[in-house]
Coordinates of C-alpha atoms in Angstrom, one line a residue:
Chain A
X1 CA 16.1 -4.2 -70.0
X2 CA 14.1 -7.8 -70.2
X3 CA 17.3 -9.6 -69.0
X4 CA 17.8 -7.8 -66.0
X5 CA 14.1 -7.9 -65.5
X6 CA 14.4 -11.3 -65.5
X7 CA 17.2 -11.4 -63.2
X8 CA 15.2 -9.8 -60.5
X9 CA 12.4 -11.8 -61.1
X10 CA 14.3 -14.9 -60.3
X11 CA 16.0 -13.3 -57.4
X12 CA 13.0 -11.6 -56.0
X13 CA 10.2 -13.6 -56.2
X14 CA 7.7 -11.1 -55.5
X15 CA 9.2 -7.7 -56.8
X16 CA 7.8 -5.2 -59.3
X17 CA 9.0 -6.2 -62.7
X18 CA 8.9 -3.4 -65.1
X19 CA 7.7 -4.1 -68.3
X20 CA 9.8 -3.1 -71.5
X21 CA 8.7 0.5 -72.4
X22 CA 6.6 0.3 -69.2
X23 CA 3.6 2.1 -70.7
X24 CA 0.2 1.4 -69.4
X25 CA -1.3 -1.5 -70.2
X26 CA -4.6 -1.6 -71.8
X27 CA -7.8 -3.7 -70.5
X28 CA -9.2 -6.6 -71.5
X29 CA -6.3 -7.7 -73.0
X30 CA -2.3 -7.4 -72.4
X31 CA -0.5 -10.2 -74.0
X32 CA 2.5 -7.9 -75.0
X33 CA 3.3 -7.5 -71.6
X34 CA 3.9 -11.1 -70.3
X35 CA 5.5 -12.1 -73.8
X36 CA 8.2 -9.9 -73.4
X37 CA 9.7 -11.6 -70.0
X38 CA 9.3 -14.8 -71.8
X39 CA 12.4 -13.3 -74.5
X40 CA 14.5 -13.1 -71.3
X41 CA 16.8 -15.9 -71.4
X42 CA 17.3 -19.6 -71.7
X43 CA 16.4 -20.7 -67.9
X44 CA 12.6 -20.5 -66.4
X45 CA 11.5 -17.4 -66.5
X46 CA 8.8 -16.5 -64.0
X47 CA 6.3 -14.3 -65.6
X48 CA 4.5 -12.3 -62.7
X49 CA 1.2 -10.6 -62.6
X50 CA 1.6 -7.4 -61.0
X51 CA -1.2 -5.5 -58.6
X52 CA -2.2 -2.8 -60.0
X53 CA -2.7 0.6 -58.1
X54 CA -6.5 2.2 -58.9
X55 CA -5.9 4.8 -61.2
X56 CA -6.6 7.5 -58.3
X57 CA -5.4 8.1 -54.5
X58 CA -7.1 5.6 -52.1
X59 CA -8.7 8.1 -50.3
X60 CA -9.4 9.9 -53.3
X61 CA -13.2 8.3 -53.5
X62 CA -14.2 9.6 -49.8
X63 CA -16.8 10.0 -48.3
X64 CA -18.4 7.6 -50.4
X65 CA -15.8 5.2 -50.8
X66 CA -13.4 5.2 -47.5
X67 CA -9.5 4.8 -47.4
X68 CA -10.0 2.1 -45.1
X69 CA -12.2 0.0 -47.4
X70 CA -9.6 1.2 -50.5
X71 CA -6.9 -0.3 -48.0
X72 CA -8.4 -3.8 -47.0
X73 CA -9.9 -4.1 -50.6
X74 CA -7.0 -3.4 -52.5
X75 CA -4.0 -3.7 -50.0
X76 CA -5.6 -6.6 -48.8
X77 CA -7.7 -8.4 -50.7
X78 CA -6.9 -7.9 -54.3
X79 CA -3.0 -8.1 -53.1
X80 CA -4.0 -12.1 -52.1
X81 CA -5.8 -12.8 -55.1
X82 CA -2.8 -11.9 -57.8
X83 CA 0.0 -13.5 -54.9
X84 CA -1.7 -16.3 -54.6
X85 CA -2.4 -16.6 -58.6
X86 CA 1.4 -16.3 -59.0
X87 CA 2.2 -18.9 -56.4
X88 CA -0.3 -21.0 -57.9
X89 CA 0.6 -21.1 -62.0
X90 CA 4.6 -21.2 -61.3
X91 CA 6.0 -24.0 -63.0
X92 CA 2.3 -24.8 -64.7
X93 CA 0.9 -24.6 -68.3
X94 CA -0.7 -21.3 -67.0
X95 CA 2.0 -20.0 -66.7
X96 CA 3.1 -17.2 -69.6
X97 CA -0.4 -16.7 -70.8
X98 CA -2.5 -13.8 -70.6
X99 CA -4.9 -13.1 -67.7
X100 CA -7.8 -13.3 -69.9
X101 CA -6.8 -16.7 -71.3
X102 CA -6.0 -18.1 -67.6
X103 CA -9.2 -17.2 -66.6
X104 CA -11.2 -18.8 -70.0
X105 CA -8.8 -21.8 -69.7
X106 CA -9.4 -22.3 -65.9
X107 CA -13.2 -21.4 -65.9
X108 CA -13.5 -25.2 -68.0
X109 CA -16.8 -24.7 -69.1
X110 CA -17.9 -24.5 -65.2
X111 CA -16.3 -27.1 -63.7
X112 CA -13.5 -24.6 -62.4
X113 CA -9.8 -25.6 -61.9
X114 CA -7.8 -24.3 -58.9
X115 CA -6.5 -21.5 -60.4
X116 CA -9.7 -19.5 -61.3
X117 CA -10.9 -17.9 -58.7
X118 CA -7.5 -16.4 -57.7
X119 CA -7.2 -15.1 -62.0
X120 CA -10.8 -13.7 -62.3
X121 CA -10.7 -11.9 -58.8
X122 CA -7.5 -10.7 -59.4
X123 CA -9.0 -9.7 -63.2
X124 CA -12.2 -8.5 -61.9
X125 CA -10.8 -6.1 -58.8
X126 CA -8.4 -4.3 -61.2
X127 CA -11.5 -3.7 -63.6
X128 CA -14.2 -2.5 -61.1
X129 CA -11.0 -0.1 -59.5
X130 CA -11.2 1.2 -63.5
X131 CA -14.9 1.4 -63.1
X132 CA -14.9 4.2 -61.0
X133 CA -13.5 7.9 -60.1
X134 CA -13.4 10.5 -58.1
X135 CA -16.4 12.9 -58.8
X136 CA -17.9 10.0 -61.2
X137 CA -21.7 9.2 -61.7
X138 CA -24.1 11.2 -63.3
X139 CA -25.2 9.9 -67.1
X140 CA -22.9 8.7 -70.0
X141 CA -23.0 10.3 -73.1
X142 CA -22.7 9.3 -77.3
X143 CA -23.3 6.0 -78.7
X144 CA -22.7 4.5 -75.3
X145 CA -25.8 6.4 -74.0
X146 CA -27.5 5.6 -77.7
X147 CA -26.9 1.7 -77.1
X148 CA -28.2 2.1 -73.6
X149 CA -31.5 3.6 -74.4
X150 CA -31.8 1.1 -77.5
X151 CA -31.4 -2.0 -75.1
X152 CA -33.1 -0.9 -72.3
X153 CA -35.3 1.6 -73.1
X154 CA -34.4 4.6 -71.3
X155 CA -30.9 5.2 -69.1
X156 CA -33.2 5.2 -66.1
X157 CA -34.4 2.5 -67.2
X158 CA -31.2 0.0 -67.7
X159 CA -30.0 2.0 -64.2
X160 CA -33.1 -0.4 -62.5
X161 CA -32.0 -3.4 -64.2
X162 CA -28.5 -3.0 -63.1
X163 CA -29.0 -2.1 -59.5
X164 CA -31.8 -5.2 -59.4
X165 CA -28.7 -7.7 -60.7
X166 CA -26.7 -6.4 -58.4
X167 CA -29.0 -6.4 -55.2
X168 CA -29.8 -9.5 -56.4
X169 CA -26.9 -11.6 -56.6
X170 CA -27.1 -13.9 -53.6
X171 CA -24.4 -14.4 -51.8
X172 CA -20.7 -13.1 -53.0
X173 CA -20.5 -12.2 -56.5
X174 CA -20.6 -9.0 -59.2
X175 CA -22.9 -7.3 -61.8
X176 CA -22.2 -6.0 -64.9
X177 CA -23.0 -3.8 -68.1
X178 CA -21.1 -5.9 -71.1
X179 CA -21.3 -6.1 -74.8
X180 CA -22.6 -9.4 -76.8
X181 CA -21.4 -9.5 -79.4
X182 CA -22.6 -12.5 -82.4
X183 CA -21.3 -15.1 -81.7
X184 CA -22.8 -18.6 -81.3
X185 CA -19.6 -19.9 -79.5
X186 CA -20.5 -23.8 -79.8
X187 CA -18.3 -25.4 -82.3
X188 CA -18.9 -25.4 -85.6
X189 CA -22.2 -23.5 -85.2
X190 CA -22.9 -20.4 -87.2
X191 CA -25.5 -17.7 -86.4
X192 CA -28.5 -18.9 -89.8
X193 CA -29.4 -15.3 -89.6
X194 CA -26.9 -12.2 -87.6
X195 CA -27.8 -8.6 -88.1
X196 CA -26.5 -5.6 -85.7
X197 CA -29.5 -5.8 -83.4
X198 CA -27.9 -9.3 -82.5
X199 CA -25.0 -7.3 -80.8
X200 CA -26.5 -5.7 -77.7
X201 CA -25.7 -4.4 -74.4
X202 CA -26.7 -7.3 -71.5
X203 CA -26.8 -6.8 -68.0
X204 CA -25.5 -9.8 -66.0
X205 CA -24.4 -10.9 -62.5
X206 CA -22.0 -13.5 -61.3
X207 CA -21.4 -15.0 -58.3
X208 CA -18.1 -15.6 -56.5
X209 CA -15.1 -14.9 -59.3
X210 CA -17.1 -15.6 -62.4
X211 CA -16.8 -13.0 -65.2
X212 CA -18.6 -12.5 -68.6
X213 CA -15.5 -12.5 -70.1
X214 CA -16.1 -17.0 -69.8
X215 CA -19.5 -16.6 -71.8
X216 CA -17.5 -14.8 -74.2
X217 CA -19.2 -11.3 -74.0
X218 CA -16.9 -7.9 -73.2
X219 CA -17.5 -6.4 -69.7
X220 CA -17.8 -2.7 -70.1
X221 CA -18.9 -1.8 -66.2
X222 CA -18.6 -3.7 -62.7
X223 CA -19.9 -3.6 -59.4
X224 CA -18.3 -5.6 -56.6
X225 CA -21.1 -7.1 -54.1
X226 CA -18.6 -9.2 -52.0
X227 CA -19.6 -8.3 -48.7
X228 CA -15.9 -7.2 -48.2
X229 CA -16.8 -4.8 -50.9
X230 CA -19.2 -2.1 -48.8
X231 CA -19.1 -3.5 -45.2
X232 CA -16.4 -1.4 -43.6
X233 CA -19.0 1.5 -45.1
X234 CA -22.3 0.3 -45.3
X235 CA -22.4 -2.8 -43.0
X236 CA -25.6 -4.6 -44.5
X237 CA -26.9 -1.9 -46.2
X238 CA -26.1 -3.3 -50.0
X239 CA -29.0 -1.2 -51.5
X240 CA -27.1 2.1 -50.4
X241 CA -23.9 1.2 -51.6
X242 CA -25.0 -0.2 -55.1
X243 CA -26.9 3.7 -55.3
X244 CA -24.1 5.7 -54.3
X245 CA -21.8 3.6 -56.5
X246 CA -23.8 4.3 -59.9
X247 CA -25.0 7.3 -58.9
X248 CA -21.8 9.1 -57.6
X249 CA -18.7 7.0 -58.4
X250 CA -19.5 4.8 -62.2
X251 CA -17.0 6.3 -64.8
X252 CA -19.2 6.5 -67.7
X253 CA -15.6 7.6 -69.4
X254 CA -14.2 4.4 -68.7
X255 CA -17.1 2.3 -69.8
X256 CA -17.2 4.3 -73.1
X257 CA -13.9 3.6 -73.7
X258 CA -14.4 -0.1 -72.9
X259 CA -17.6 -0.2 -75.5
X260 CA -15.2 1.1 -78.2
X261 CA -12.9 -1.7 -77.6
X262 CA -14.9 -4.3 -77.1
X263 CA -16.9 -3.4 -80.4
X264 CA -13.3 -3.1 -82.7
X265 CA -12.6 -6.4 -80.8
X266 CA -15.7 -7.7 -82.8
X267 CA -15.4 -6.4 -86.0
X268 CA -11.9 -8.0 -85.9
X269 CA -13.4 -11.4 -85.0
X270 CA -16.1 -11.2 -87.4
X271 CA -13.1 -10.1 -90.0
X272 CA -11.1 -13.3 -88.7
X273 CA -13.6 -15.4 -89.6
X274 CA -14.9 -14.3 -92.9
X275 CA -10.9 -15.0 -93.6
X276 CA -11.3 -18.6 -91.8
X277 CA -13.8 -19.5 -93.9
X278 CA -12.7 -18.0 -97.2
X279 CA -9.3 -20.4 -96.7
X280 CA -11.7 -23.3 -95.4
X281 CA -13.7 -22.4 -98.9
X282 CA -10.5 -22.7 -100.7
X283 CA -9.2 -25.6 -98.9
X284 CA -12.5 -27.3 -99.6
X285 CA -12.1 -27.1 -103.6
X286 CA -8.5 -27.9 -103.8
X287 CA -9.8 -31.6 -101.8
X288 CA -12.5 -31.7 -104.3
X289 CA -9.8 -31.0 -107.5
X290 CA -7.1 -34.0 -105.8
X291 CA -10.2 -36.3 -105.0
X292 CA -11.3 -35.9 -108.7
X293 CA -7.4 -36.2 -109.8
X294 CA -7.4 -39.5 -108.0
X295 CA -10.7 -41.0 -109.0
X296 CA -9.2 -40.3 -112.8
X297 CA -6.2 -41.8 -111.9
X298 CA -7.8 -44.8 -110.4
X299 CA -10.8 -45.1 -113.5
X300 CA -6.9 -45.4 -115.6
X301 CA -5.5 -48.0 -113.9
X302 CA -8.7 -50.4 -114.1
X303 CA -8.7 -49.5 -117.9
X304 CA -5.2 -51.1 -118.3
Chain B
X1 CA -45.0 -6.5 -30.8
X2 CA -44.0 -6.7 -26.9
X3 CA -45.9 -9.4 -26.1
X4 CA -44.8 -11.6 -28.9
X5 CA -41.1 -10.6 -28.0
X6 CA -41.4 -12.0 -24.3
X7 CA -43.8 -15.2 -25.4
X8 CA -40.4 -16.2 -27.8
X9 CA -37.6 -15.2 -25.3
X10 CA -35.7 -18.2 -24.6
X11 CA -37.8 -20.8 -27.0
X12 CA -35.4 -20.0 -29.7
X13 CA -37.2 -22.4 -32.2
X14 CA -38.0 -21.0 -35.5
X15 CA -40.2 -18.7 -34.3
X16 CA -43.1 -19.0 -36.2
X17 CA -47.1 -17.1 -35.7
X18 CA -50.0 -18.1 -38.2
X19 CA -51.4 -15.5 -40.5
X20 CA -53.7 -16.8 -43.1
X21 CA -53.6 -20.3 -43.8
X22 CA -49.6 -21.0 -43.5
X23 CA -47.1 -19.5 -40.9
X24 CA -44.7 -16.9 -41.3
X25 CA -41.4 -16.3 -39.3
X26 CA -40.3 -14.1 -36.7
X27 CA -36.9 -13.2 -35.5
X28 CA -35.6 -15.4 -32.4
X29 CA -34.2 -13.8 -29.1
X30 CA -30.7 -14.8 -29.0
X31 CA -30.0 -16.6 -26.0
X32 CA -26.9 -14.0 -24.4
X33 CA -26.5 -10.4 -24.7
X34 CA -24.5 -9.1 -27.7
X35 CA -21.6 -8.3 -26.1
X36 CA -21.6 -11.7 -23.9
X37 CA -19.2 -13.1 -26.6
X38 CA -16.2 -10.8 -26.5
X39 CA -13.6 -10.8 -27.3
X40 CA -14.3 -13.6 -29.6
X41 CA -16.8 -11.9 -31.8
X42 CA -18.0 -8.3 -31.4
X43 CA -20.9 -7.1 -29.8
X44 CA -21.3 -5.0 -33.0
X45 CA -20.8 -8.1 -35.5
X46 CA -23.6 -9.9 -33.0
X47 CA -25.9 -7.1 -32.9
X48 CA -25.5 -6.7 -36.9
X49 CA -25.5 -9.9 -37.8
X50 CA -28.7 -10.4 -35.7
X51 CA -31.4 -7.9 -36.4
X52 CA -30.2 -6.6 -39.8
X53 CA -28.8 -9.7 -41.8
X54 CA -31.5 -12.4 -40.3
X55 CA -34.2 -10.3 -39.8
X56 CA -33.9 -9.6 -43.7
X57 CA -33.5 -13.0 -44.3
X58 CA -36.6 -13.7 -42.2
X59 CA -38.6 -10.5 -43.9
X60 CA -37.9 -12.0 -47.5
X61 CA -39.0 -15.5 -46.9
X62 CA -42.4 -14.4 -45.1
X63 CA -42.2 -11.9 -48.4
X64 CA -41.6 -15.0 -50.6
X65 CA -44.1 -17.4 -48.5
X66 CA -46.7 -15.1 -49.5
X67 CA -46.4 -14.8 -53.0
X68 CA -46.1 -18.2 -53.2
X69 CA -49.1 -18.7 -51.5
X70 CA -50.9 -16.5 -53.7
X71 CA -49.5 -18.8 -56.9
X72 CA -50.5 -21.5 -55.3
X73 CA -54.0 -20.3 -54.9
X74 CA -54.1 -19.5 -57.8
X75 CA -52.6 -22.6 -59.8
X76 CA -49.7 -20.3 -61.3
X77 CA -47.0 -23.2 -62.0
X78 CA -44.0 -20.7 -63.3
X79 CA -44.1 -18.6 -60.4
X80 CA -43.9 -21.7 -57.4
X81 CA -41.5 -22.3 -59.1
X82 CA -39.6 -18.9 -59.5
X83 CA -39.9 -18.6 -56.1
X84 CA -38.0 -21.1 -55.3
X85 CA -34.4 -19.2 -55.1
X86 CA -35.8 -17.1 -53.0
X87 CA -37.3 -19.7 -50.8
X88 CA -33.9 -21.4 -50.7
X89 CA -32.0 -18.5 -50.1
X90 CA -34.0 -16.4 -47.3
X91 CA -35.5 -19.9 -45.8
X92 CA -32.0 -21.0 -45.6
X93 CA -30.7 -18.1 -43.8
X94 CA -33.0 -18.3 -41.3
X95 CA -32.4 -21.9 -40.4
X96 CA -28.8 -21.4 -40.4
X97 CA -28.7 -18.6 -38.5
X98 CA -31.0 -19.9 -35.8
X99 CA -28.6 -22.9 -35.4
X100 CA -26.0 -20.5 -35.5
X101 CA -26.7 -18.4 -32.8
X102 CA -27.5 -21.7 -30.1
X103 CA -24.2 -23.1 -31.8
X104 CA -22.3 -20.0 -29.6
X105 CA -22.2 -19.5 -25.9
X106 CA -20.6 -17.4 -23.6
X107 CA -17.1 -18.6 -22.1
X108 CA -19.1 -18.0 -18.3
X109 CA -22.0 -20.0 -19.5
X110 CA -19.4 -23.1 -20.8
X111 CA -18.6 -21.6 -24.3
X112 CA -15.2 -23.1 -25.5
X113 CA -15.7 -26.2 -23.1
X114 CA -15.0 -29.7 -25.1
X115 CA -18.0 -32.1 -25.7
X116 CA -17.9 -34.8 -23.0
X117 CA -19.9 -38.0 -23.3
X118 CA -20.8 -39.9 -26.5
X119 CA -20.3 -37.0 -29.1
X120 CA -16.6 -36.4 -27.4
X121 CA -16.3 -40.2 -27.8
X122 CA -17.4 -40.1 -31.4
X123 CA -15.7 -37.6 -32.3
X124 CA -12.0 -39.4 -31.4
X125 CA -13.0 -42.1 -33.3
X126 CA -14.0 -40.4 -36.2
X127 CA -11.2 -37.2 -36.9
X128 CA -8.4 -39.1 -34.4
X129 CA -9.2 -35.7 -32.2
X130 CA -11.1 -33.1 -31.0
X131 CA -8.2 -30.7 -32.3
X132 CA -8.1 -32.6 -35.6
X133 CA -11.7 -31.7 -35.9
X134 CA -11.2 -27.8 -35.2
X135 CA -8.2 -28.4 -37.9
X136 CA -10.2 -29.9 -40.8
X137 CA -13.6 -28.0 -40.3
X138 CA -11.0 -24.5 -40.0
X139 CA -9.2 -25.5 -43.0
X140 CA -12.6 -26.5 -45.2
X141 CA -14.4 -23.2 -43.6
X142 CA -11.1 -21.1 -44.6
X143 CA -11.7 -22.6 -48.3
X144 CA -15.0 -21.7 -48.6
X145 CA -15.1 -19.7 -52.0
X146 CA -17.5 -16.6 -51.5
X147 CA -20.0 -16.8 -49.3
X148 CA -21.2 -20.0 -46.9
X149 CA -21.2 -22.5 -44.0
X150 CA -19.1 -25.4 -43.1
X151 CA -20.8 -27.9 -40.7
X152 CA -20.5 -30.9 -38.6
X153 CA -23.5 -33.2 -39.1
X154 CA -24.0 -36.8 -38.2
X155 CA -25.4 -38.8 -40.7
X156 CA -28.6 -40.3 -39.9
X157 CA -28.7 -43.4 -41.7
X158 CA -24.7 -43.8 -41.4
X159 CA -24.2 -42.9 -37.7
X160 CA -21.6 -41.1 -38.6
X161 CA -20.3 -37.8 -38.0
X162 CA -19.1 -35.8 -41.5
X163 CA -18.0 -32.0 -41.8
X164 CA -19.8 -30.2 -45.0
X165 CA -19.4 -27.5 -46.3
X166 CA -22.4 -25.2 -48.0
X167 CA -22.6 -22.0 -50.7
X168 CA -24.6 -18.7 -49.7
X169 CA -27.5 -19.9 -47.1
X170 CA -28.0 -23.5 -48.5
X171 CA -28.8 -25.3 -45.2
X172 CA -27.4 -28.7 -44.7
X173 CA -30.3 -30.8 -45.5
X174 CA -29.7 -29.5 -49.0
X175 CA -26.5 -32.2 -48.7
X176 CA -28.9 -35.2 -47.9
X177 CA -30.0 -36.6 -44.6
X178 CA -28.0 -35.5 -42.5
X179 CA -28.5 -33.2 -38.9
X180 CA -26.4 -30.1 -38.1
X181 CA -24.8 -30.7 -34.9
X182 CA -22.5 -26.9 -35.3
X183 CA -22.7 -24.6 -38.2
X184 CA -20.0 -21.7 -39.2
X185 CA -20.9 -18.8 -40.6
X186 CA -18.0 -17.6 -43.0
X187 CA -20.2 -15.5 -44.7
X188 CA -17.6 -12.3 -44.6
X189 CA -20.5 -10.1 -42.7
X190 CA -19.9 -12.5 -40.0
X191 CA -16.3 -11.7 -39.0
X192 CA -15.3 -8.4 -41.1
X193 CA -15.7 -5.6 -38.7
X194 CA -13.4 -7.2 -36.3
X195 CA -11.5 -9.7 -38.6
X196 CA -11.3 -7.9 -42.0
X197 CA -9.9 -10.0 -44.4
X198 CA -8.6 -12.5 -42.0
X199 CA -11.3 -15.3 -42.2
X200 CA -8.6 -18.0 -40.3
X201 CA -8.4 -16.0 -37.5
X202 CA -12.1 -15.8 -37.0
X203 CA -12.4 -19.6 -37.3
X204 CA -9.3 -19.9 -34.7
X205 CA -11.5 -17.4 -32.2
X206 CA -15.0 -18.6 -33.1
X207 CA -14.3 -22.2 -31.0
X208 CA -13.5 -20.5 -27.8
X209 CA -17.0 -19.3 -27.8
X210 CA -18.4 -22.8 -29.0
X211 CA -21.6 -24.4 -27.4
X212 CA -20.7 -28.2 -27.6
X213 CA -23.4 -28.7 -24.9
X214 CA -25.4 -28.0 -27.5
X215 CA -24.2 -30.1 -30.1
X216 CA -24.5 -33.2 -27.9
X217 CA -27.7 -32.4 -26.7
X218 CA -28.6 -33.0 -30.9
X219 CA -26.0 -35.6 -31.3
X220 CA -27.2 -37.6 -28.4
X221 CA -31.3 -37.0 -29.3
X222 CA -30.4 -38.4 -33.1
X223 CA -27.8 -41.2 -32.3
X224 CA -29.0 -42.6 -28.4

């Protein structure tokens, strides 16, 4: 199955490429999917990012959301970002690793490398598609509702903040509901003093391509304010769209899902690096036994 | 409201009427009829683009002119200075947009027709070409990441013509002294209706609509 995967991919630069067991991948993070062509043989293998349908029919979010933007937005516009990514890593370091690590790797602590905006719009469209469904809005429900009224105050009251980020954003760009988790991601900095009020829901906006996931935090909901976005529909009217989107179209389902994930994600890290630093710990006395092996040895030999 | 319509038809400055101690902004006439630039660019983009996206622009900086005017009176440092994104942003987009729309003309009224005199001159000697000019300002315009303009400005102190690009509404004084002669809008509200995704094509159409007369007029008032 991978070899004649690869095959195709060599012959046809821009088919489908199935993945082995071909089940649906799982947002943020899909490393299993793009190891598995890299098995495929001894010559270059060409792992592909593949476009991803939205998980409904494109006219499936009408009125509110028209086939003609789904078209132009998806057909069109999120088709050019993950082409153009896969023209652009071939042959490159990039290419083999995971979305999420492209977009981490290329982000360079700001000072962006080619292939970023191409990995985090290709990233971000096929998470803001996941955002939303047919017959979606009205309020979310368990913890995720719990979290939101603990961080914001009330739902209608994180609702504001959101719509304010988004409206907000000048120029081309996105909002977002993610999850902080502790982390003090500078080095060997620790956090003197972390407690569970330190992990908290933040909402954020971005402009162009940029995502949370380059500050490190877990996007749980998006909203696309690219003019391309909500023109075809609302023409200027940015206001309108960012209501009808999280009143009528937000899939609290997905964005509970997503809080799930992204707060197992952080228990593993934090479980990662209690082991880290047990090892270091470790480590650190074994030095401390040779150094005082060696001074021994060394006290010895001026004896003689 | 009438009146102040007909005493800024055709002076197409930065409209501007006193309230208070400091001015605010109104929106300019544009200088052709919406349609007048078909089938280059929409009447519908124009008429759009015109009294919805810069009169907001032009709302939100007297909006932000006033609260900063308030601070001001009132010796509040953190808010001047707050305001300044939004000064940046709306102010910006009012500038631009004003040069943008005397930047355009009708093909009947000489839209499309190549600069003659010293800014055709110039031009040759600077980009090899007026087609190598259209080339490089389509290609940097085409790159524009997001939202933006791309410009060609002659530098003041260097005499020189350059091609810039900006992000969101940042005006080109923002890139040091230099004067927009022709600005671009490749903000996608400026092209989407008719162009979709397809911002190249709108760049290809947008120059047989150019004013050049226009951009000598400046280029010949800043470098006699």
């Amino acid at each position: 199955m991978a070899a004649a995967a690869a095959t195709t991919a060599i012959s046809l630069t821009r088919a489908f490429i199935p993945c082995q067991g071909g089940s649906t991948r799982s947002l943020p993070f899909r490393k299993k999917e793009r190891q598995c062509m890299r098995k495929a043989g001894p010559c270059m293998i060409t792992a592909k990012f593949e476009l991803k349908p939205p998980p409904y029919p494109l006219n499936a979010l009408e009125p509110l959301m028209s086939r003609d933007t789904l078209e132009y937005h998806w057909g069109k516009h999120h088709r050019t970002y993950v082409e153009n990514l896969n023209k652009q890593i071939v042959g490159t370091e990039l290419d083999g690793m995971a979305l999420e690590d492209i977009i981490v790797s290329t982000y360079n602590k700001g000072d962006l490398l080619p292939a970023f905006n191409n990995a985090a719009q290709a990233w971000n469209h096929e998470f803001f598609w996941e955002s939303m469904k047919p017959g979606g809005g009205g309020e979310p429900s368990g913890e995720l509702l719990e979290l939101i009224i603990r961080d914001f105050g009330s739902f209608e009251g994180f609702i504001k903040e959101f719509k304010a980020a988004a409206a907000t954003q000048f120029g081309s760009g996105w909002a977002w509901l993610a999850y902080k988790a502790n982390r003090l991601d500078v080095g060997n900095a620790v956090n003197p003093l972390p407690s569970e009020e330190d992990k908290k829901l933040v909402v954020v906006k971005s402009p162009n391509a940029v995502n949370p996931l380059v500050w490190d935090y877990s996007p749980l909901l998006t909203i696309d304010v690219w003019e391309h976005a909500y023109y075809l529909d609302f023409q200027n009217r940015r206001p309108d769209y960012i209501s009808t989107f999280m009143e009528k179209l937000v899939s609290w389902e997905a964005v509970s899902l997503r809080l799930e994930k992204a707060k197992a994600r952080a228990t593993e890290r934090e479980k990662e690096e209690e082991r880290r630093r047990e090892q270091e710990e470790v480590k650190m006395a074994d030095d401390e036994t040779t150094e005082t092996h060696l001074e021994s040895d060394a006290d010895d030999s001026e004896a003689k | 409201m009438a009146l102040r319509t007909l005493a800024t038809r055709r002076r197409l400055g930065l409209g501007f009427q006193s309230i208070r101690g400091f001015q605010t902004f109104s929106l300019p006439d544009l200088p052709y009829d919406y349609g007048a630039l078909e089938p280059a660019i929409s009447g519908e983009i124009m008429q759009l683009h015109h009294q919805k996206h810069h009169q907001t622009y032009i709302t939100n900086y007297n909006k932000a002119l006033e609260q900063l005017d308030a601070a001001m009176a009132k010796g509040d440092a953190p808010t001047v200075v707050k305001l300044q994104s939004a000064i940046k942003f709306n102010g910006g987009g009012h500038v631009n947009h004003s040069i943008f729309w005397k930047n355009l003309a009708p093909v009947h009224e000489g839209g499309g027709e190549p600069p003659k005199g010293s800014l055709g001159s110039t031009i040759d000697t600077n980009f090899g070409s007026l087609e190598a000019l259209i080339q490089k300002m389509n290609a940097e315009g085409a790159a524009v990441q997001g939202s933006g303009w791309v410009w060609l400005g002659v530098d003041k102190e260097l005499k020189k013509l350059v091609i810039e690009t900006t992000a969101n509404q940042d005006p080109l004084v923002t890139k040091g002294s230099l004067v927009p002669l022709l600005g671009i809008d490749v903000w996608e509200h400026a092209y989407y209706l008719q162009y979709k995704n397809v911002r190249p094509d709108y760049l290809k159409n947008i120059w047989k609509v150019m004013n050049w007369k226009y951009a000598s007029e400046v280029y010949e008032k800043e470098c006699p």
